[in-house]
Short mmCIF file of C-alpha atoms and ligand atoms in Angstrom, two decimals:
data_model
loop_
_atom_site.label_atom_id
_atom_site.label_comp_id
_atom_site.label_asym_id
_atom_site.label_seq_id
_atom_site.Cartn_x
_atom_site.Cartn_y
_atom_site.Cartn_z
CA MET A 1 -0.09 0.10 0.06
CA THR A 2 1.40 3.62 -0.90
CA LEU A 3 0.88 5.90 2.10
CA ASN A 4 -0.38 9.34 0.85
CA ARG A 5 -0.85 12.23 3.07
CA ARG A 6 -4.63 11.35 3.66
CA THR A 7 -4.19 7.81 4.99
CA PHE A 8 -1.17 8.72 7.05
CA ILE A 9 -3.09 11.34 9.18
CA GLY A 10 -6.11 8.74 9.34
CA THR A 11 -3.90 6.07 10.70
CA GLY A 12 -2.07 8.34 12.95
CA ALA A 13 -5.27 9.69 14.35
CA ALA A 14 -6.44 6.22 15.15
CA PHE A 15 -3.03 5.38 16.57
CA ALA A 16 -3.08 8.36 18.94
CA ALA A 17 -6.76 7.59 19.91
CA THR A 18 -5.85 4.01 21.00
CA LEU A 19 -3.05 5.36 23.14
CA SER A 20 -5.31 8.09 24.82
CA ALA A 21 -8.24 5.81 25.37
CA PRO A 22 -8.91 4.53 29.04
CA MET A 23 -9.05 0.95 27.79
CA VAL A 24 -6.72 -1.10 25.62
CA MET A 25 -7.74 -1.87 22.26
CA GLY A 26 -9.40 -5.37 21.90
CA GLN A 27 -10.32 -5.37 25.51
CA ALA A 28 -14.28 -4.53 25.83
CA ARG A 29 -15.24 -2.01 28.30
CA SER A 30 -16.70 -3.58 31.58
CA ARG A 31 -20.70 -3.79 31.72
CA VAL A 32 -22.67 -2.57 34.53
CA VAL A 33 -26.24 -2.92 34.16
CA VAL A 34 -28.60 -1.17 36.56
CA VAL A 35 -32.23 -2.28 36.98
CA GLY A 36 -34.61 0.63 38.29
CA GLY A 37 -34.07 4.43 37.80
CA GLY A 38 -35.09 5.54 41.14
CA ALA A 39 -33.32 6.76 44.39
CA GLY A 40 -31.11 3.76 44.45
CA GLY A 41 -30.48 2.79 40.83
CA ALA A 42 -30.44 6.56 39.24
CA THR A 43 -27.50 7.30 41.94
CA ALA A 44 -25.47 4.26 41.21
CA ALA A 45 -25.61 4.56 37.44
CA ARG A 46 -24.65 8.26 37.63
CA TYR A 47 -21.84 7.94 40.11
CA ILE A 48 -20.38 4.82 38.31
CA ALA A 49 -20.42 6.56 34.94
CA MET A 50 -18.97 9.81 36.38
CA ASP A 51 -16.27 8.31 38.20
CA SER A 52 -14.92 5.60 35.74
CA ASP A 53 -13.86 7.88 33.21
CA GLY A 54 -15.42 6.07 30.31
CA ALA A 55 -13.99 2.73 31.48
CA ILE A 56 -17.39 1.34 32.59
CA ASP A 57 -20.25 0.87 29.87
CA VAL A 58 -23.52 1.64 32.05
CA THR A 59 -27.00 0.63 30.98
CA LEU A 60 -29.99 1.87 33.08
CA ILE A 61 -33.25 -0.07 32.60
CA GLU A 62 -36.47 1.86 33.80
CA PRO A 63 -39.81 1.69 32.10
CA SER A 64 -41.09 5.40 33.11
CA ARG A 65 -39.80 8.30 31.16
CA THR A 66 -40.46 10.42 34.19
CA TYR A 67 -39.76 9.62 37.68
CA TYR A 68 -42.02 11.08 40.32
CA THR A 69 -40.60 11.13 43.80
CA CYS A 70 -42.63 9.43 46.43
CA TRP A 71 -40.91 11.80 48.92
CA PHE A 72 -42.84 15.22 48.97
CA SER A 73 -45.85 13.33 47.44
CA ASN A 74 -47.62 13.86 50.80
CA LEU A 75 -46.84 17.54 50.37
CA TYR A 76 -48.72 17.33 47.03
CA LEU A 77 -51.69 15.71 48.69
CA GLY A 78 -51.67 18.59 51.51
CA GLY A 79 -51.66 21.39 48.64
CA VAL A 80 -48.04 22.41 49.35
CA ARG A 81 -46.28 21.30 46.25
CA THR A 82 -47.52 20.78 42.67
CA PHE A 83 -47.59 17.39 41.23
CA ASP A 84 -45.14 18.53 38.35
CA SER A 85 -42.65 19.63 41.08
CA LEU A 86 -42.35 15.99 41.61
CA GLY A 87 -41.18 14.67 38.38
CA HIS A 88 -37.59 14.07 37.07
CA THR A 89 -36.48 12.96 33.59
CA TYR A 90 -33.66 10.93 32.48
CA GLY A 91 -31.78 13.34 29.86
CA GLY A 92 -29.12 14.23 32.19
CA LEU A 93 -28.29 10.70 32.73
CA ALA A 94 -28.18 10.02 28.98
CA ALA A 95 -25.91 13.34 28.50
CA ASN A 96 -23.53 11.64 31.07
CA GLY A 97 -23.00 8.74 28.90
CA ILE A 98 -25.27 6.37 30.47
CA ASN A 99 -27.26 4.26 28.03
CA VAL A 100 -30.88 4.81 29.22
CA VAL A 101 -33.40 1.91 28.17
CA HIS A 102 -36.88 2.51 28.85
CA ASP A 103 -38.11 -0.83 29.20
CA TYR A 104 -38.97 -3.46 32.04
CA ALA A 105 -36.53 -5.91 33.05
CA SER A 106 -38.57 -9.29 32.89
CA GLY A 107 -35.79 -11.66 34.01
CA VAL A 108 -32.18 -12.33 34.98
CA ASP A 109 -30.10 -15.18 33.77
CA ARG A 110 -27.49 -15.30 36.57
CA ASP A 111 -25.40 -18.19 34.70
CA ALA A 112 -25.22 -16.43 31.55
CA LYS A 113 -25.05 -12.97 33.32
CA THR A 114 -27.59 -11.53 31.08
CA VAL A 115 -30.89 -9.36 31.77
CA THR A 116 -34.05 -9.96 29.71
CA LEU A 117 -36.32 -7.02 28.61
CA ALA A 118 -40.02 -7.27 28.47
CA GLY A 119 -39.98 -5.38 25.16
CA GLY A 120 -37.46 -8.10 23.51
CA GLY A 121 -33.75 -8.18 23.65
CA THR A 122 -31.10 -9.43 26.34
CA ILE A 123 -28.47 -7.14 27.86
CA PRO A 124 -25.32 -8.78 29.16
CA TYR A 125 -23.46 -7.73 32.32
CA ASP A 126 -20.21 -8.01 34.10
CA ARG A 127 -22.15 -6.52 37.51
CA LEU A 128 -25.82 -6.34 37.96
CA ILE A 129 -27.36 -3.72 40.39
CA LEU A 130 -31.07 -4.16 41.31
CA SER A 131 -32.83 -1.21 42.84
CA PRO A 132 -36.53 -1.90 41.82
CA GLY A 133 -38.21 -0.44 45.01
CA ILE A 134 -40.97 -2.36 46.52
CA ASP A 135 -44.03 -4.67 45.43
CA PHE A 136 -47.00 -5.51 47.44
CA LYS A 137 -47.71 -8.90 49.20
CA GLU A 138 -50.68 -10.42 47.64
CA GLY A 139 -53.56 -11.08 50.09
CA SER A 140 -51.91 -8.94 52.90
CA VAL A 141 -55.22 -6.93 53.14
CA PRO A 142 -58.11 -9.36 52.31
CA GLY A 143 -60.24 -7.86 49.56
CA TRP A 144 -57.65 -5.66 48.13
CA ASP A 145 -55.46 -6.55 45.12
CA VAL A 146 -54.02 -4.58 42.32
CA THR A 147 -57.34 -4.57 40.47
CA ALA A 148 -58.84 -2.59 43.25
CA GLN A 149 -56.47 0.04 43.35
CA ASN A 150 -58.39 2.58 41.58
CA ALA A 151 -61.22 2.33 44.05
CA MET A 152 -59.11 2.27 47.11
CA PRO A 153 -55.42 3.67 45.96
CA HIS A 154 -52.24 2.81 47.58
CA ALA A 155 -50.63 5.86 46.43
CA TYR A 156 -47.16 4.29 47.56
CA LYS A 157 -45.47 4.18 44.50
CA GLY A 158 -44.92 7.43 42.82
CA GLY A 159 -47.06 8.92 39.97
CA SER A 160 -50.59 8.37 38.87
CA GLN A 161 -51.72 6.66 42.21
CA THR A 162 -50.77 9.87 44.09
CA GLN A 163 -52.88 11.77 41.62
CA LEU A 164 -55.71 9.57 41.93
CA LEU A 165 -55.73 9.95 45.67
CA LYS A 166 -55.45 13.56 45.70
CA ALA A 167 -58.55 13.85 43.19
CA GLN A 168 -60.57 11.64 45.46
CA LEU A 169 -59.72 13.88 48.43
CA GLU A 170 -60.82 16.83 46.26
CA ALA A 171 -64.10 15.22 45.41
CA MET A 172 -64.84 13.86 48.91
CA PRO A 173 -68.30 15.19 50.40
CA GLU A 174 -68.19 17.84 53.15
CA GLY A 175 -67.71 16.16 56.53
CA GLY A 176 -66.65 13.08 54.82
CA ARG A 177 -64.59 10.13 56.04
CA PHE A 178 -60.86 9.27 54.86
CA ILE A 179 -59.75 6.06 56.27
CA MET A 180 -56.10 4.68 55.98
CA VAL A 181 -55.19 1.14 56.18
CA ALA A 182 -51.41 1.26 57.45
CA PRO A 183 -48.87 -1.27 56.59
CA PRO A 184 -46.95 -3.53 58.97
CA ASN A 185 -43.23 -3.32 59.46
CA PRO A 186 -40.96 -3.37 57.49
CA TYR A 187 -42.10 -1.26 54.74
CA ARG A 188 -40.73 2.04 52.82
CA CYS A 189 -40.60 5.30 54.61
CA PRO A 190 -41.56 4.52 58.24
CA PRO A 191 -43.02 7.89 58.84
CA GLY A 192 -44.82 8.23 55.36
CA PRO A 193 -48.19 7.05 56.17
CA TYR A 194 -48.27 9.62 59.30
CA GLU A 195 -46.89 12.31 57.29
CA ARG A 196 -49.76 11.61 54.78
CA VAL A 197 -52.51 11.73 57.53
CA SER A 198 -50.81 15.10 58.56
CA MET A 199 -51.05 16.35 55.04
CA VAL A 200 -54.47 14.98 54.31
CA ALA A 201 -55.63 16.86 57.45
CA ASN A 202 -53.91 20.00 56.46
CA TYR A 203 -55.72 19.88 53.26
CA PHE A 204 -59.22 19.12 55.18
CA LYS A 205 -58.44 22.13 57.43
CA GLU A 206 -58.42 24.49 54.49
CA ASN A 207 -60.93 23.04 52.40
CA ASN A 208 -63.16 20.61 54.20
CA PRO A 209 -62.77 21.33 57.99
CA THR A 210 -65.24 18.87 59.12
CA ALA A 211 -63.93 15.95 57.38
CA LYS A 212 -62.68 13.04 59.86
CA ILE A 213 -59.67 10.78 59.38
CA LEU A 214 -59.40 7.28 60.79
CA ILE A 215 -56.30 5.31 60.77
CA VAL A 216 -56.47 1.41 61.07
CA ASP A 217 -53.03 0.16 62.12
CA PRO A 218 -51.51 -3.24 62.80
CA LYS A 219 -48.59 -1.75 64.65
CA GLU A 220 -48.30 -1.08 68.39
CA LYS A 221 -45.89 1.88 67.72
CA PHE A 222 -44.92 4.14 64.62
CA SER A 223 -42.00 6.36 63.52
CA LYS A 224 -42.05 9.77 65.32
CA GLN A 225 -45.16 8.90 66.98
CA ALA A 226 -44.87 11.51 69.90
CA LEU A 227 -44.21 14.10 67.52
CA PHE A 228 -46.92 13.38 65.11
CA GLU A 229 -49.56 12.84 68.03
CA GLU A 230 -48.62 16.30 69.63
CA GLY A 231 -48.74 17.89 66.20
CA TRP A 232 -52.20 16.23 65.35
CA GLN A 233 -53.50 17.48 68.84
CA LYS A 234 -52.16 20.89 68.19
CA HIS A 235 -53.07 21.58 64.72
CA TYR A 236 -55.98 19.15 64.03
CA SER A 237 -57.84 18.62 67.36
CA GLY A 238 -60.66 16.34 67.05
CA MET A 239 -59.95 15.39 63.33
CA ILE A 240 -57.84 12.19 63.52
CA GLN A 241 -58.55 8.84 65.15
CA ARG A 242 -56.28 5.86 65.20
CA ILE A 243 -57.07 2.09 65.71
CA GLY A 244 -54.20 0.06 66.82
CA PRO A 245 -53.69 -3.51 67.16
CA ASP A 246 -55.39 -3.54 70.61
CA PHE A 247 -58.50 -2.87 69.08
CA GLY A 248 -58.34 -4.89 66.04
CA GLY A 249 -56.03 -2.52 63.78
CA ALA A 250 -54.31 -6.03 62.91
CA ASN A 251 -57.37 -7.80 61.80
CA VAL A 252 -58.54 -5.70 58.70
CA SER A 253 -60.41 -6.61 55.44
CA VAL A 254 -61.76 -4.28 52.81
CA ASN A 255 -64.70 -4.07 50.43
CA PRO A 256 -63.75 -1.75 47.52
CA ALA A 257 -67.36 -2.19 46.02
CA GLU A 258 -68.82 -0.97 49.07
CA MET A 259 -65.95 1.26 50.30
CA THR A 260 -65.97 -0.37 53.66
CA VAL A 261 -63.07 -1.36 55.98
CA ASP A 262 -64.06 -4.31 58.43
CA VAL A 263 -61.76 -3.68 61.74
CA ASP A 264 -62.19 -6.82 63.76
CA GLY A 265 -65.83 -7.28 62.75
CA VAL A 266 -66.90 -3.58 62.95
CA VAL A 267 -67.53 -2.32 59.66
CA GLU A 268 -66.39 1.44 59.06
CA LYS A 269 -67.50 3.42 55.78
CA GLY A 270 -65.09 5.47 54.14
CA ASP A 271 -65.57 8.09 51.31
CA VAL A 272 -61.77 7.80 50.64
CA VAL A 273 -59.83 4.71 51.59
CA ASN A 274 -56.19 4.40 51.13
CA VAL A 275 -54.89 0.98 51.53
CA ILE A 276 -51.07 0.63 51.93
CA PRO A 277 -50.41 -3.14 51.86
CA ALA A 278 -47.58 -5.03 53.30
CA GLN A 279 -44.56 -4.93 51.16
CA MET A 280 -41.51 -6.88 49.72
CA ALA A 281 -38.62 -6.46 47.52
CA GLY A 282 -39.31 -5.66 44.09
CA LYS A 283 -40.46 -8.79 42.02
CA ILE A 284 -37.27 -9.04 39.67
CA VAL A 285 -35.35 -9.70 43.05
CA HIS A 286 -37.66 -12.74 43.75
CA SER A 287 -37.65 -14.00 40.12
CA ALA A 288 -33.82 -13.98 40.18
CA GLY A 289 -33.88 -16.12 43.49
CA LEU A 290 -32.12 -13.38 45.52
CA ASN A 291 -34.62 -13.24 48.19
CA ASP A 292 -34.88 -14.95 51.63
CA GLY A 293 -38.22 -14.33 52.40
CA ASP A 294 -39.61 -11.06 51.62
CA TRP A 295 -36.41 -9.06 51.12
CA ALA A 296 -32.85 -9.63 49.40
CA PRO A 297 -29.86 -10.15 52.14
CA VAL A 298 -26.90 -8.18 51.15
CA ASN A 299 -23.28 -7.59 52.45
CA ALA A 300 -22.92 -4.26 54.25
CA GLU A 301 -19.61 -3.22 52.67
CA ASP A 302 -20.81 -2.95 49.05
CA LEU A 303 -24.33 -4.07 49.04
CA SER A 304 -23.54 -7.14 47.00
CA SER A 305 -26.16 -9.98 47.27
CA LYS A 306 -25.36 -12.74 49.79
CA MET A 307 -26.57 -15.04 46.92
CA ASP A 308 -24.47 -13.81 43.88
CA GLU A 309 -21.21 -11.76 44.16
CA ASN A 310 -22.04 -10.25 40.80
CA ILE A 311 -25.26 -8.52 41.79
CA HIS A 312 -25.71 -5.81 44.11
CA ILE A 313 -29.19 -4.69 45.44
CA LEU A 314 -30.02 -1.35 46.95
CA GLY A 315 -32.71 0.69 48.53
CA ASP A 316 -35.99 -0.55 49.68
CA SER A 317 -35.43 -4.23 48.26
CA ALA A 318 -32.43 -4.90 50.34
CA ALA A 319 -32.23 -6.55 53.83
CA GLN A 320 -29.13 -4.59 54.92
CA GLY A 321 -29.47 -4.04 58.48
CA ASP A 322 -30.40 -0.79 60.63
CA MET A 323 -31.18 1.53 57.79
CA PRO A 324 -34.82 2.52 57.16
CA LYS A 325 -36.03 2.10 53.70
CA SER A 326 -35.90 5.75 52.30
CA GLY A 327 -34.74 7.46 49.16
CA PHE A 328 -31.93 8.96 51.51
CA SER A 329 -30.99 5.63 52.43
CA ALA A 330 -30.99 4.19 48.97
CA ASN A 331 -28.84 7.06 47.88
CA SER A 332 -26.34 6.79 50.53
CA GLN A 333 -26.18 2.97 49.81
CA ALA A 334 -25.80 3.78 45.96
CA LYS A 335 -22.67 5.83 46.40
CA ALA A 336 -21.07 2.80 48.58
CA CYS A 337 -21.94 0.28 45.81
CA ALA A 338 -20.87 2.43 43.07
CA MET A 339 -17.35 2.98 44.52
CA ALA A 340 -17.18 -0.88 45.12
CA VAL A 341 -18.27 -1.69 41.67
CA ARG A 342 -15.73 0.88 40.27
CA ALA A 343 -13.02 -0.61 42.25
CA ALA A 344 -13.78 -4.18 41.28
CA LEU A 345 -13.85 -3.40 37.51
CA THR A 346 -11.03 -0.78 37.16
CA ASP A 347 -8.60 -1.46 39.96
CA SER A 348 -9.44 1.92 41.66
CA ARG A 349 -9.50 2.04 45.28
CA ALA A 350 -12.55 1.41 47.59
CA PHE A 351 -12.65 3.22 51.26
CA PRO A 352 -14.64 1.87 54.01
CA PRO A 353 -18.24 3.15 53.34
CA LYS A 354 -20.24 5.56 55.54
CA PHE A 355 -23.85 5.83 55.40
CA SER A 356 -26.34 8.14 56.50
CA ASN A 357 -30.09 9.03 56.68
CA THR A 358 -32.47 11.60 57.59
CA CYS A 359 -36.38 11.46 57.08
CA TRP A 360 -38.17 14.70 57.48
CA SER A 361 -41.81 15.12 57.97
CA LEU A 362 -44.14 17.93 57.62
CA ILE A 363 -47.06 17.76 60.19
CA HIS A 364 -48.60 21.25 59.31
CA ALA A 365 -47.92 23.74 56.47
CA GLY A 366 -49.25 27.52 56.81
CA GLU A 367 -47.25 30.63 57.62
CA GLN A 368 -44.96 28.71 60.02
CA PRO A 369 -44.36 25.13 58.62
CA ASP A 370 -44.21 22.50 61.33
CA GLY A 371 -41.59 20.29 60.14
CA VAL A 372 -39.86 17.32 62.09
CA LYS A 373 -36.93 14.91 61.48
CA VAL A 374 -35.17 11.73 62.52
CA GLY A 375 -31.69 10.47 61.33
CA ALA A 376 -28.76 8.31 61.82
CA ASN A 377 -25.11 7.74 60.71
CA TYR A 378 -24.26 4.02 59.94
CA GLU A 379 -21.19 1.88 59.06
CA ALA A 380 -20.57 -1.46 57.72
CA THR A 381 -19.78 -4.27 59.91
CA GLU A 382 -19.37 -8.01 59.17
CA GLU A 383 -23.04 -8.70 60.05
CA LYS A 384 -24.92 -5.56 58.62
CA ILE A 385 -25.17 -1.89 58.14
CA ALA A 386 -25.18 -0.86 61.77
CA SER A 387 -26.21 2.58 63.28
CA THR A 388 -23.68 4.62 65.05
CA GLY A 389 -26.01 7.08 66.63
CA GLY A 390 -28.93 9.02 65.69
CA PHE A 391 -31.02 12.15 66.38
CA VAL A 392 -34.73 12.98 66.44
CA SER A 393 -36.73 16.37 66.93
CA GLN A 394 -37.95 16.76 70.30
CA THR A 395 -41.83 17.29 71.55
CA GLY A 396 -42.46 20.91 72.61
CA GLU A 397 -39.69 22.46 70.21
CA ASP A 398 -40.16 26.19 69.51
CA ALA A 399 -41.67 27.28 66.33
CA THR A 400 -38.52 28.54 64.61
CA THR A 401 -36.74 25.40 65.04
CA ARG A 402 -39.63 23.70 63.42
CA VAL A 403 -39.68 26.08 60.35
CA ASP A 404 -35.75 25.55 60.12
CA THR A 405 -36.29 21.87 59.90
CA TYR A 406 -38.96 22.27 57.01
CA ARG A 407 -36.37 24.58 55.26
CA GLU A 408 -33.68 21.86 55.60
CA SER A 409 -36.02 19.40 53.96
CA LEU A 410 -36.57 21.58 51.00
CA ALA A 411 -32.87 22.08 50.48
CA TRP A 412 -32.31 18.19 50.80
CA TYR A 413 -35.21 17.62 48.04
CA ASP A 414 -33.12 19.72 45.60
CA ALA A 415 -29.64 18.10 46.60
CA ILE A 416 -30.97 14.40 46.42
CA THR A 417 -32.84 14.98 43.04
CA SER A 418 -29.76 16.63 41.47
CA ASP A 419 -27.50 13.90 42.80
CA MET A 420 -29.80 11.27 41.16
CA PHE A 421 -30.24 12.99 37.96
CA GLY A 422 -27.45 15.47 37.44
P1 LIG B 1 -37.53 3.41 43.72
O1 LIG B 1 -36.87 4.82 44.04
O2 LIG B 1 -38.87 3.25 43.92
O3 LIG B 1 -37.18 3.10 42.37
C1 LIG B 1 -37.33 1.89 41.72
C2 LIG B 1 -37.49 2.01 40.29
O4 LIG B 1 -37.40 0.74 39.55
C3 LIG B 1 -38.89 2.52 39.83
O5 LIG B 1 -38.56 3.87 39.06
C4 LIG B 1 -39.49 1.45 39.03
O6 LIG B 1 -40.22 1.94 37.82
C5 LIG B 1 -38.17 0.69 38.55
N1 LIG B 1 -38.23 -0.81 38.50
C6 LIG B 1 -39.19 -1.76 39.19
N2 LIG B 1 -38.90 -3.01 38.77
C7 LIG B 1 -38.57 -2.79 37.60
C8 LIG B 1 -38.02 -3.80 36.53
N3 LIG B 1 -38.13 -5.19 36.58
N4 LIG B 1 -37.28 -3.36 35.57
C9 LIG B 1 -36.98 -2.06 35.30
N5 LIG B 1 -37.44 -1.08 36.26
C10 LIG B 1 -37.93 -1.42 37.28
N6 LIG B 1 -37.81 8.75 51.39
C11 LIG B 1 -36.93 9.58 52.04
O7 LIG B 1 -35.93 9.59 51.94
N7 LIG B 1 -37.39 10.84 52.62
C12 LIG B 1 -39.05 11.16 52.59
O8 LIG B 1 -39.47 12.17 52.69
C13 LIG B 1 -39.77 10.06 51.79
N8 LIG B 1 -41.10 10.14 51.88
C14 LIG B 1 -41.85 9.36 51.24
C15 LIG B 1 -43.17 9.37 51.15
C16 LIG B 1 -44.02 8.38 50.81
C17 LIG B 1 -45.59 8.75 50.70
C18 LIG B 1 -43.60 7.38 50.24
C19 LIG B 1 -44.38 6.23 49.51
C20 LIG B 1 -42.13 7.18 50.17
C21 LIG B 1 -41.31 8.13 50.84
N9 LIG B 1 -39.86 7.89 50.90
C22 LIG B 1 -39.20 8.77 51.41
C23 LIG B 1 -39.24 6.55 50.40
C24 LIG B 1 -38.61 6.52 49.08
O9 LIG B 1 -39.51 6.87 48.27
C25 LIG B 1 -37.97 5.07 48.91
O10 LIG B 1 -37.54 4.37 49.86
C26 LIG B 1 -36.99 5.02 47.57
O11 LIG B 1 -37.58 5.53 46.65
C27 LIG B 1 -36.57 3.84 47.43
O12 LIG B 1 -35.71 3.72 46.41
P2 LIG B 1 -35.44 2.51 45.57
O13 LIG B 1 -34.23 2.73 44.51
O14 LIG B 1 -35.21 1.36 46.37
O15 LIG B 1 -36.81 2.43 44.73
#
């Protein structure tokens, strides 16, 4: 072959590209596949892509084109936030070099190391990260299943269910009754149902002041109970009643056609009934055989599955130890996992992970928002992610502290969503 100037420049450019690329020619980039573009999955995908300098090929599989946060969805019910303000898209992740596939992962072949898509196609992985959130346990509230979710919404996954519950609250007759069937432990966002009650009450106080709220609860105690009960007494006196397990709260069935809740043989009629069933790890975790009972056991250090070292499980689905199932926790776990995966695939260093969580709740809005919080720091031990100490708002705090606490939560919302989506 005669080298002319054009071929010489072309060859030289290719040669230079080979030298400067982060991987050696002929050696494929390591492949990480992430299932679920929520708090855990979006964060993990973003951190691996961002910190691996092109050495890792990251694919994110998520069916929804817009992720609506569950956090602050109660504030939308309370009339404090718009629905649109909860929505986030995946364009920023795609711009970061992540291959965003809007599809549903229907199966994992752990021997072949592939993920199958519902829409057709198979994606190979070197490491797989699963962060599919929760699914509901069938039969946990007799009379309720997914076909009843339009009559009795759960509103415990983000998006259309939250909008439906809001529309039902707005259509409620004057002086009507809202009933919540609260979930048993463990479930996503321990204070979530009680913040929801607070925000529904906030909405009623403004729009339907003679309406009533009944909580039917299988649990003896719940997160931030003293703070919520103090706040309900202060802001919504006489509006909220709770039936705990001592009075039949654990023996409940529903009739969506009649809009009734049977509490230990006593039939309660509701105008709006919010059923939050018992929960388990997302279905893909079960179909991949990575669960032990309802949840997926993981190693604390890197959130790797105790059943498959090439798979990591984050967020609500993981049985990791002391961290509550929250978006903050999932985001924190995702960063530890991303560091470990990057280290394993590119020979970079991993440091001992530190985890943290804070759950804020808004009890009352208005001129002086009444916000409270609970949180803790955690470290990885041989056995689990273990708490190293926590904090919680105090009853009787002054109004300024509560306003400041609410403001912190607003800053956190912006910080976590930009940490997830760029
Ligand atoms: P998710 O964020 O739910 O993400 C899972 C994603 O996986 C979803 O987008 C889903 O579409 C996708 N997916 C599922 N299966 C598949 C599949 N097979 N293939 C592809 N994709 C799949 N947390 C806080 O930190 N602070 C709060 O104030 C707070 N408030 C809350 C209030 C309410 C009312 C609720 C319900 C929750 C609240 N949470 C809060 C909890 C928080 O929403 C969850 O803990 C968090 O979203 C868990 O993250 P995740 O990644 O495990 O799951």
